[in-house]
PDB file of C-alpha atoms in Angstrom:
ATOM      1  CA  UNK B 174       0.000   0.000   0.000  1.00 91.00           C
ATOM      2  CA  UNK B 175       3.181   1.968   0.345  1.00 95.00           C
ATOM      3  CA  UNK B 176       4.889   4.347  -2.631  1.00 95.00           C
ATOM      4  CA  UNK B 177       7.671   6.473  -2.464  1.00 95.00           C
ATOM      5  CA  UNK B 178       7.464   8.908  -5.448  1.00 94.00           C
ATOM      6  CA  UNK B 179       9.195  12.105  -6.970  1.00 93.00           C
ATOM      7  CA  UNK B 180       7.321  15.368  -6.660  1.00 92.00           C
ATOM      8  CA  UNK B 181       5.277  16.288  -9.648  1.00 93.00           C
ATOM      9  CA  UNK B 182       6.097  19.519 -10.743  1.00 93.00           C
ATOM     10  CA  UNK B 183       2.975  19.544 -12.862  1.00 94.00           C
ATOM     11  CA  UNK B 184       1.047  19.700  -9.328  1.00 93.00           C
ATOM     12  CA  UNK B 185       3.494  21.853  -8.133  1.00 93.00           C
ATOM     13  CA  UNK B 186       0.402  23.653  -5.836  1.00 93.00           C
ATOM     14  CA  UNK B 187      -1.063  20.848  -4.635  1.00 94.00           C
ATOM     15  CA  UNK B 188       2.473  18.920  -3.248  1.00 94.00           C
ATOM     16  CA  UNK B 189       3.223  22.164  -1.761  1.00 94.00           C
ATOM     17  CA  UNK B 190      -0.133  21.858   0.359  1.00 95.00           C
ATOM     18  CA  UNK B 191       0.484  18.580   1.267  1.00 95.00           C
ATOM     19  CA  UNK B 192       4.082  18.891   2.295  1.00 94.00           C
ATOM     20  CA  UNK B 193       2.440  22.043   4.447  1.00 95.00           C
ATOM     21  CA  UNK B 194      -0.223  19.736   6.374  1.00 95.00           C
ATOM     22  CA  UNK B 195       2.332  17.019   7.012  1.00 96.00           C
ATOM     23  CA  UNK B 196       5.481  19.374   7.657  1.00 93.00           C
ATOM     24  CA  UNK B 197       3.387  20.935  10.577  1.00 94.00           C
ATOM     25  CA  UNK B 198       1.859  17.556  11.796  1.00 94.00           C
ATOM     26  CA  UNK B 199       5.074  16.133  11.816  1.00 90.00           C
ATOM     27  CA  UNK B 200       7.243  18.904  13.403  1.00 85.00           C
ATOM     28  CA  UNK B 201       4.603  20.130  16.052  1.00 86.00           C
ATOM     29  CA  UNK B 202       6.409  18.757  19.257  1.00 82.00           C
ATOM     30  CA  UNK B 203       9.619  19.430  18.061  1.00 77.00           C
ATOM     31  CA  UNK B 204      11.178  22.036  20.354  1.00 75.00           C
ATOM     32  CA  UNK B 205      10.808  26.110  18.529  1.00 81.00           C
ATOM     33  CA  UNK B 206       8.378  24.653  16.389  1.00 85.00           C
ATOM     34  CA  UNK B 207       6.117  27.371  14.897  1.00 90.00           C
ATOM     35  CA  UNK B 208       3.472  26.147  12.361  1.00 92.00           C
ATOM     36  CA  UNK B 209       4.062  27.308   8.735  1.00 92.00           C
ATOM     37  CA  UNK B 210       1.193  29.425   6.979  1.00 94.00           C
ATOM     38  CA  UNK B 211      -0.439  29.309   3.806  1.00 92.00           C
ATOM     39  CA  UNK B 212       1.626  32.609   2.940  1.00 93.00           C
ATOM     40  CA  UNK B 213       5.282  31.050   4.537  1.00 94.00           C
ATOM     41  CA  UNK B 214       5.097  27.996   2.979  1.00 93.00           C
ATOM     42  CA  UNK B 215       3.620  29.533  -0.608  1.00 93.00           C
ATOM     43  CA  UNK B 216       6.799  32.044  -0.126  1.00 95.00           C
ATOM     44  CA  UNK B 217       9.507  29.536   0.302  1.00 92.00           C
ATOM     45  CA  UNK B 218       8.166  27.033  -2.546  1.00 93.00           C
ATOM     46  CA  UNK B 219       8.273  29.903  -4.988  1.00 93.00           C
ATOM     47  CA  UNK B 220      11.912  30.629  -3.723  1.00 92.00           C
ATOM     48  CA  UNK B 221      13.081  26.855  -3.945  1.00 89.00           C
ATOM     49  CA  UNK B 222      10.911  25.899  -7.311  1.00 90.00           C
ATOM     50  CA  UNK B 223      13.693  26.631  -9.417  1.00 88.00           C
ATOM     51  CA  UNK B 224      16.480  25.032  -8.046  1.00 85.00           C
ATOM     52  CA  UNK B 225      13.878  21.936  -7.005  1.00 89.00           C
ATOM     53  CA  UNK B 226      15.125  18.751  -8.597  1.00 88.00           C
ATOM     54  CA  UNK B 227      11.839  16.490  -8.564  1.00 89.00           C
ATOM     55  CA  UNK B 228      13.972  13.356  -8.239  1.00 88.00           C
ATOM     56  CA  UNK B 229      15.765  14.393  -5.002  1.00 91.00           C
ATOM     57  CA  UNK B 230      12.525  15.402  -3.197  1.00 93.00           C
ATOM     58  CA  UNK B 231      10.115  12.335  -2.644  1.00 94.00           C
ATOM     59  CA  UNK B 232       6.578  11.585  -1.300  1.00 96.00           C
ATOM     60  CA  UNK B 233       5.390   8.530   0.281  1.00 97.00           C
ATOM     61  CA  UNK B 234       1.814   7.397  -0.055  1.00 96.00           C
ATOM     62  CA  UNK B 235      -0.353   5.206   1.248  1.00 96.00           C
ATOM     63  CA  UNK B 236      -3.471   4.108  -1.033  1.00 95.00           C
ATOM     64  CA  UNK B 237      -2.764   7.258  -2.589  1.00 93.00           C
ATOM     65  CA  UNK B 238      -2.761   9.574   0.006  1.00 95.00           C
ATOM     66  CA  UNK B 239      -0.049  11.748   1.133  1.00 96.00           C
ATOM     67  CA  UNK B 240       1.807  10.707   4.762  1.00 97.00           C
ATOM     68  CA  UNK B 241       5.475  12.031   4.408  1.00 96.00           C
ATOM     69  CA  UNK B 242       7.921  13.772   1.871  1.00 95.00           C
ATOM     70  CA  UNK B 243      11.555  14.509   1.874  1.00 94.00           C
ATOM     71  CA  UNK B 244      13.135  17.639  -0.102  1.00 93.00           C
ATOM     72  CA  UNK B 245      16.884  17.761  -0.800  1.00 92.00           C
ATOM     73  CA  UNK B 246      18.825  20.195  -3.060  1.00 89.00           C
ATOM     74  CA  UNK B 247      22.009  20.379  -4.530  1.00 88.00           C
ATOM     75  CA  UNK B 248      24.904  21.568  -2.232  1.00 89.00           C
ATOM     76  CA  UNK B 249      24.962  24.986  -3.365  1.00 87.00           C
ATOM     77  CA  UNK B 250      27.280  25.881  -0.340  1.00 87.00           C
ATOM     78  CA  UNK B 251      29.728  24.070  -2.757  1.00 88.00           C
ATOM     79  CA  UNK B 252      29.609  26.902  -5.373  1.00 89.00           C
ATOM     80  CA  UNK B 253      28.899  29.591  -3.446  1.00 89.00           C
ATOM     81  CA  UNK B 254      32.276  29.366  -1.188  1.00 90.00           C
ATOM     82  CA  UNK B 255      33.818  30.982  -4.645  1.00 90.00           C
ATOM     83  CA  UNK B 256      31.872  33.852  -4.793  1.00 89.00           C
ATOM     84  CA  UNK B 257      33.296  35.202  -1.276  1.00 83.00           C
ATOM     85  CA  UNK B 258      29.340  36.869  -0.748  1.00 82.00           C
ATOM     86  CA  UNK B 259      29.830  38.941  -3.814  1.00 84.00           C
ATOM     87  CA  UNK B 260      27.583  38.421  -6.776  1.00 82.00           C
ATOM     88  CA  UNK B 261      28.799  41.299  -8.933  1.00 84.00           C
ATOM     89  CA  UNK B 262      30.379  42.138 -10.687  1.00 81.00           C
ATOM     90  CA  UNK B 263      31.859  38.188 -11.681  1.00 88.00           C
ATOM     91  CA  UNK B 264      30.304  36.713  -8.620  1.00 87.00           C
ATOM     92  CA  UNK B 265      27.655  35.204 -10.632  1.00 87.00           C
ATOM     93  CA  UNK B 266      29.676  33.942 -13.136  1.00 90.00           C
ATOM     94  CA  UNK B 267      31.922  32.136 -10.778  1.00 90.00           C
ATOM     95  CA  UNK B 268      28.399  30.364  -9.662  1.00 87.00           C
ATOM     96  CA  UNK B 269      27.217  29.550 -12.381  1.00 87.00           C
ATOM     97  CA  UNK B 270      30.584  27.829 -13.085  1.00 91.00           C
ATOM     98  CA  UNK B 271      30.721  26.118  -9.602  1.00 89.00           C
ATOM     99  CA  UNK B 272      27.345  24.783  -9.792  1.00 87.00           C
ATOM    100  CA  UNK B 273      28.699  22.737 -12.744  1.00 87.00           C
ATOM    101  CA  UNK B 274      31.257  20.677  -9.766  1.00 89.00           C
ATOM    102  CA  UNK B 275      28.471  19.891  -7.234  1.00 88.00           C
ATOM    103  CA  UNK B 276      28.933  16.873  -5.782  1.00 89.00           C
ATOM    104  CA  UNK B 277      26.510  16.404  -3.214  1.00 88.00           C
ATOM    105  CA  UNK B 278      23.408  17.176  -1.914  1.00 87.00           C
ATOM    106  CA  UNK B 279      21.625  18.331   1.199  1.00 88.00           C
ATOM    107  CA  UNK B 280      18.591  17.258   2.783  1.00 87.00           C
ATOM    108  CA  UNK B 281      16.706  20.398   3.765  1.00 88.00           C
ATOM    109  CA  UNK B 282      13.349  18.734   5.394  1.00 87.00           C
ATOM    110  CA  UNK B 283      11.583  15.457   5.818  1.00 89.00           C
ATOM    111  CA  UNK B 284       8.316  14.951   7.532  1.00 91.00           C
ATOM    112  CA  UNK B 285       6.179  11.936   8.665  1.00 93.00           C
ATOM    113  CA  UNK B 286       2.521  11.876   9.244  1.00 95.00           C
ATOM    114  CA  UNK B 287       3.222  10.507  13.113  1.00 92.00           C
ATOM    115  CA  UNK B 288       1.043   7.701  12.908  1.00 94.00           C
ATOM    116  CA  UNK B 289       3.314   6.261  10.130  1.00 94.00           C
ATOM    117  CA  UNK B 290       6.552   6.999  11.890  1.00 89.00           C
ATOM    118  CA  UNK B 291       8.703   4.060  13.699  1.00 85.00           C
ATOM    119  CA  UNK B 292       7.836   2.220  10.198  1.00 90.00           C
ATOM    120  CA  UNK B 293      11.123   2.425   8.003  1.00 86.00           C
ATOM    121  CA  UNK B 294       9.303   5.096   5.779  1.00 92.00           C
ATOM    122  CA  UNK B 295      12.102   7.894   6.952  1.00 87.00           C
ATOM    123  CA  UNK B 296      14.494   5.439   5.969  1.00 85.00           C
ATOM    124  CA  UNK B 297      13.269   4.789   2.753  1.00 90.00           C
ATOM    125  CA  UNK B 298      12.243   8.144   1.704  1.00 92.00           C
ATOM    126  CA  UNK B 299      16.139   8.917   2.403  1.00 86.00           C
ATOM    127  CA  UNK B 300      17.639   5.806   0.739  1.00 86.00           C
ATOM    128  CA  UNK B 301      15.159   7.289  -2.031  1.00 90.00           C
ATOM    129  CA  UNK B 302      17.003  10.475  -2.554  1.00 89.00           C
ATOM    130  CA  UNK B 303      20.168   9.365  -2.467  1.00 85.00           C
ATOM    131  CA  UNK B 304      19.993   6.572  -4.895  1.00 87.00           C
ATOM    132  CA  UNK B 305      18.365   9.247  -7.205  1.00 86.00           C
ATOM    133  CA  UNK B 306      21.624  11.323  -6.521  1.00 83.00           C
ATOM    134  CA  UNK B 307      23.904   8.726  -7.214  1.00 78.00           C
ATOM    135  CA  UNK B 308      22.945   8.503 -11.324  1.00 72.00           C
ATOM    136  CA  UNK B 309      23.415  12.633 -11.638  1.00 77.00           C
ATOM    137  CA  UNK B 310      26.675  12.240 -10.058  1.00 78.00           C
ATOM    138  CA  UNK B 311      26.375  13.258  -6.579  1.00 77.00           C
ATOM    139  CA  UNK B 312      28.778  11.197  -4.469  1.00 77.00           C
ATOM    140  CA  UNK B 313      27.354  12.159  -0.992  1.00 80.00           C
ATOM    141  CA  UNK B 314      24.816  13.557   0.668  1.00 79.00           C
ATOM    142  CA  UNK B 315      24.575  15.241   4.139  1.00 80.00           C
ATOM    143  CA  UNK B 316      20.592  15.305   6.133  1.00 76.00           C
ATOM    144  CA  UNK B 317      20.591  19.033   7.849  1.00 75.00           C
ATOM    145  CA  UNK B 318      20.151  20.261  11.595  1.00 76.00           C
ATOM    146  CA  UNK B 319      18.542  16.770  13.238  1.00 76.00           C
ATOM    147  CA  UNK B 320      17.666  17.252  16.960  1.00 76.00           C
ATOM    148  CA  UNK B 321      20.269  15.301  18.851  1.00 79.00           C
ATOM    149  CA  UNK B 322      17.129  13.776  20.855  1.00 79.00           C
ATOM    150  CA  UNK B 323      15.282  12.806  17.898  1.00 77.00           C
ATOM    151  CA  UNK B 324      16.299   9.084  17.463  1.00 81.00           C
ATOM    152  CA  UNK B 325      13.876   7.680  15.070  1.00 77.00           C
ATOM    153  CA  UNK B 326      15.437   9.991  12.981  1.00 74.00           C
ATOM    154  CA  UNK B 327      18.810   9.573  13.714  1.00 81.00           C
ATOM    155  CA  UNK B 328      18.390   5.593  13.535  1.00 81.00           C
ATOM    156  CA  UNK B 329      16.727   6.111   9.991  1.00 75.00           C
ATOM    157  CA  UNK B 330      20.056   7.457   8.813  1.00 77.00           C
ATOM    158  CA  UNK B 331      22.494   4.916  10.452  1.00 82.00           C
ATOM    159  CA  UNK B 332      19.776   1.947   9.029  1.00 78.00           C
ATOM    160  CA  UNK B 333      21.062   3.250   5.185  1.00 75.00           C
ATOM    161  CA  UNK B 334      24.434   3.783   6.660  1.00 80.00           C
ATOM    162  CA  UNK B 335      24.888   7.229   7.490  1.00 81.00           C
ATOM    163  CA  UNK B 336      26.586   8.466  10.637  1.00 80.00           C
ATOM    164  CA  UNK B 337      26.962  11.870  12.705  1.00 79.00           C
ATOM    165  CA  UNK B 338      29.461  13.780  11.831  1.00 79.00           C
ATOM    166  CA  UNK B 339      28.719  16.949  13.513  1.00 78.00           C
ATOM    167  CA  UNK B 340      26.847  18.472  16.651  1.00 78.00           C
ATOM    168  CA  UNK B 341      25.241  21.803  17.187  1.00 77.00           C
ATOM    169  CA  UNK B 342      23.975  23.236  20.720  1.00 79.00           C
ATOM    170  CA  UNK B 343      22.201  26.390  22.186  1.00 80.00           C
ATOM    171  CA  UNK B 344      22.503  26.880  25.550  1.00 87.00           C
ATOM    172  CA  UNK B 345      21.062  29.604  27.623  1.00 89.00           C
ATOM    173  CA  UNK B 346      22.024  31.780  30.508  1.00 91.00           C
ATOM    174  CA  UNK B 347      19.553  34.085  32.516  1.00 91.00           C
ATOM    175  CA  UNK B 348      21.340  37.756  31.880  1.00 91.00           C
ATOM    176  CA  UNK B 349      20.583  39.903  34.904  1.00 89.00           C
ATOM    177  CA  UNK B 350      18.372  43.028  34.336  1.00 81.00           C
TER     178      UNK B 350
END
């Protein structure tokens, strides 16, 4: 009853809303979480859209109906390191010449529906993406900011054999007034 698909692109709209209902579903306890709106997610579609690759972002059904998605890009971090945060006045030429040498990818965002989570659908949505990666010659792929208490998550990863590589904390101190 499972399938693990690309994104259309000639639903573009309607993948968008459904990434939107299961994105905030799946992220609500997670700690910061803020929903996204209509507007926020509408915004940051039309930003991504053109750099979207509809074979490195996913969705998994069941019987048709939407229950998770994963969206990874290119590693534009790659080429942008040459453009030292100038785009003019050969900035942009430089990136458009990096872009060419990407060799991996990053996944931005994946969300479950939480009633199909502890399932292997994480994993597979991931081993997915990066066995789409592999024919357009992206050798490795890194999954961005994971909570370090979020071990379905992290066990996903290590199940396709992934490991972390690198750990990211906030503390907090009361200031006095």
């Amino acid at each position: 009853r499972l399938t693990i698909r690309p994104l259309d692109m000639k639903r573009f709209k309607q993948e968008v809303a459904s990434i939107q209902r299961i994105y905030n579903s799946a992220w609500e306890r997670n700690w910061g979480f803020i929903p996204m709106s209509g507007d926020e997610i509408d915004y940051m579609a039309k930003q991504l859209k053109p750099v979207v690759n509809p074979n490195l972002c996913a969705m998994a059904e069941v019987d048709g109906n939407p229950i998770g998605f994963i969206l990874a890009l290119p590693d534009y971090n790659q080429a942008l390191k040459h453009v030292n945060g100038r785009l003019f006045p050969i900035g942009l030429l430089k990136l458009l010449w990096y872009r060419r040498k990407i060799n991996a990818i990053r996944v931005i965002t994946l969300g479950l529906s939480p009633e199909y989570r502890g399932k292997g659908i994480d994993a597979l949505l991931i081993l997915h993406v990066f066995e789409n990666a592999e024919p357009i010659d992206m050798a490795r792929g890194e999954c961005s900011w994971i909570l370090e208490d979020n071990m379905p998550m992290r066990l996903a990863i290590e199940k396709i054999g992934g490991d972390g590589y690198k750990t990211y904390r906030i503390y907090e101190k009361q200031l006095a007034v």
